[in-house]
Amino acid sequence: MKKSLDSVPYLLSFISLEVLVFFILYVVHALALKGFGLSDAFVKGGYEFFWRIISLQIFMQLGFLMLAANFEFHKNYVVILFLSLLAYSIACLISFSDASSIWKLMQIPNKDEMGEGFAIFISVTTAYLLFLFWGMVKS
């Protein structure tokens, strides 16, 4: 438990950066592919961020990463990515009550949809690479 508590500042920083990248991805998608105006693009990004909160996805992600911190896996890219996508999958099952929404994980961005799973994959990868660049991830 002590390892989990010691990792909370790192995990909160990581998830905050990951959510910021996620938001920016949706804003850019809405601007570039959907042709939204700037304010509408921010609303779209805010809506997707809000969904991650009300579906408890962010809280599940934090909980899973804290559990991984007990085993000192909270700085392993594959573990972070897997647990983030697992939290997304569980949130989809809770929110939509069917497994068909999980297939959005496989969806590549197109004009109509960003693909939440793809956005989580890109945001986790980008946040991890930024943490590597800043030297916050030490093996």
C-alpha positions as a printed NumPy array, in Angstrom:
array([[  0.   ,   0.   ,   0.   ],
       [  2.878,   2.351,   0.752],
       [  4.197,   1.97 ,  -2.799],
       [  0.763,   2.944,  -4.149],
       [  0.585,   6.027,  -1.969],
       [  4.119,   7.059,  -2.879],
       [  3.255,   6.813,  -6.566],
       [  0.122,   8.998,  -6.369],
       [  1.855,  12.27 ,  -7.427],
       [  3.439,  10.534, -10.422],
       [  0.176,   8.833, -11.395],
       [ -1.896,  12.002, -11.031],
       [  0.624,  13.894, -13.172],
       [  0.606,  11.15 , -15.775],
       [ -3.183,  10.89 , -15.952],
       [ -3.533,  14.689, -16.071],
       [ -1.151,  14.875, -19.026],
       [ -2.826,  11.906, -20.7  ],
       [ -6.274,  13.486, -20.343],
       [ -4.952,  16.791, -21.711],
       [ -3.549,  15.011, -24.78 ],
       [ -6.868,  13.132, -25.146],
       [ -8.769,  16.434, -25.056],
       [ -6.414,  18.008, -27.626],
       [ -6.831,  15.001, -29.931],
       [-10.588,  15.458, -29.938],
       [-10.319,  19.2  , -30.494],
       [ -7.943,  18.717, -33.437],
       [-10.165,  15.97 , -34.883],
       [-13.231,  18.186, -34.654],
       [-11.381,  21.099, -36.261],
       [ -9.596,  19.194, -39.014],
       [-11.965,  16.42 , -40.027],
       [-15.385,  17.528, -38.896],
       [-15.005,  21.182, -39.833],
       [-16.224,  22.438, -36.466],
       [-15.552,  25.954, -35.334],
       [-13.059,  26.466, -32.511],
       [-15.68 ,  26.793, -29.771],
       [-17.597,  23.73 , -31.025],
       [-14.347,  21.756, -31.162],
       [-13.644,  22.648, -27.523],
       [-17.166,  21.547, -26.611],
       [-16.594,  18.205, -28.382],
       [-13.312,  17.711, -26.501],
       [-14.999,  18.703, -23.246],
       [-17.842,  16.271, -23.872],
       [-15.414,  13.38 , -24.361],
       [-13.498,  14.372, -21.217],
       [-16.788,  14.607, -19.306],
       [-17.769,  11.118, -20.516],
       [-14.531,   9.737, -19.106],
       [-15.439,  11.251, -15.731],
       [-19.104,  10.224, -15.53 ],
       [-18.362,   6.715, -16.797],
       [-15.739,   6.476, -14.019],
       [-13.099,   5.549, -16.596],
       [-10.491,   7.953, -15.22 ],
       [-11.043,   6.743, -11.664],
       [-10.819,   3.085, -12.714],
       [ -7.656,   3.902, -14.651],
       [ -6.139,   5.554, -11.582],
       [ -7.159,   2.609,  -9.405],
       [ -5.647,   0.082, -11.8  ],
       [ -2.433,   2.082, -12.029],
       [ -2.253,   2.331,  -8.234],
       [ -2.66 ,  -1.444,  -8.079],
       [  0.167,  -1.772, -10.616],
       [  2.273,   0.529,  -8.421],
       [  2.085,  -2.057,  -5.632],
       [  4.043,  -4.352,  -7.932],
       [  6.209,  -1.516,  -9.291],
       [  4.712,  -1.793, -12.788],
       [  3.223,   1.714, -12.853],
       [  6.033,   3.007, -15.103],
       [  5.894,   0.156, -17.619],
       [  4.404,   1.341, -20.926],
       [  2.694,  -1.936, -21.832],
       [  1.091,  -2.218, -18.39 ],
       [ -0.079,   1.417, -18.452],
       [ -1.565,   1.01 , -21.927],
       [ -3.258,  -2.293, -21.113],
       [ -4.757,  -1.011, -17.854],
       [ -5.945,   2.214, -19.523],
       [ -7.682,   0.273, -22.295],
       [ -9.106,  -2.159, -19.732],
       [-10.575,   0.755, -17.767],
       [-12.052,   2.102, -21.017],
       [-13.577,  -1.29 , -21.861],
       [-15.16 ,  -1.629, -18.425],
       [-16.484,   1.934, -18.627],
       [-18.078,   1.114, -21.991],
       [-19.769,  -1.949, -20.522],
       [-21.069,   0.088, -17.588],
       [-22.199,   3.049, -19.698],
       [-23.66 ,   1.341, -22.743],
       [-24.625,  -2.062, -21.262],
       [-23.474,  -3.942, -24.341],
       [-20.148,  -5.088, -25.673],
       [-20.593,  -3.571, -29.145],
       [-19.3  ,  -0.205, -27.982],
       [-15.953,  -1.771, -27.109],
       [-15.313,  -2.23 , -30.845],
       [-14.655,   1.495, -30.94 ],
       [-11.268,   0.459, -29.566],
       [-10.415,  -0.833, -33.013],
       [-11.785,   2.146, -34.911],
       [ -9.25 ,   4.324, -36.697],
       [-10.212,   7.995, -36.927],
       [-12.357,   8.949, -39.862],
       [-14.459,  11.953, -40.707],
       [-17.302,  10.888, -38.415],
       [-15.614,   9.3  , -35.404],
       [-12.33 ,   9.663, -33.576],
       [-12.414,   6.249, -31.919],
       [-12.053,   6.546, -28.149],
       [ -9.792,   3.526, -27.862],
       [ -7.498,   4.903, -30.536],
       [ -7.476,   8.28 , -28.769],
       [ -6.615,   6.613, -25.457],
       [ -3.83 ,   4.643, -27.169],
       [ -2.356,   7.841, -28.676],
       [ -2.781,   9.888, -25.49 ],
       [ -1.182,   7.236, -23.253],
       [  1.682,   6.784, -25.714],
       [  2.249,  10.531, -26.042],
       [  2.11 ,  11.098, -22.276],
       [  4.532,   8.23 , -21.69 ],
       [  6.955,   9.564, -24.303],
       [  6.755,  13.063, -22.791],
       [  7.472,  11.605, -19.345],
       [ 10.463,   9.763, -20.842],
       [ 11.639,  12.991, -22.433],
       [ 11.365,  14.85 , -19.127],
       [ 13.125,  12.016, -17.317],
       [ 10.218,  11.2  , -15.041],
       [ 10.189,   7.522, -16.033],
       [ 13.092,   5.615, -14.57 ],
       [ 13.329,   1.867, -14.961]])
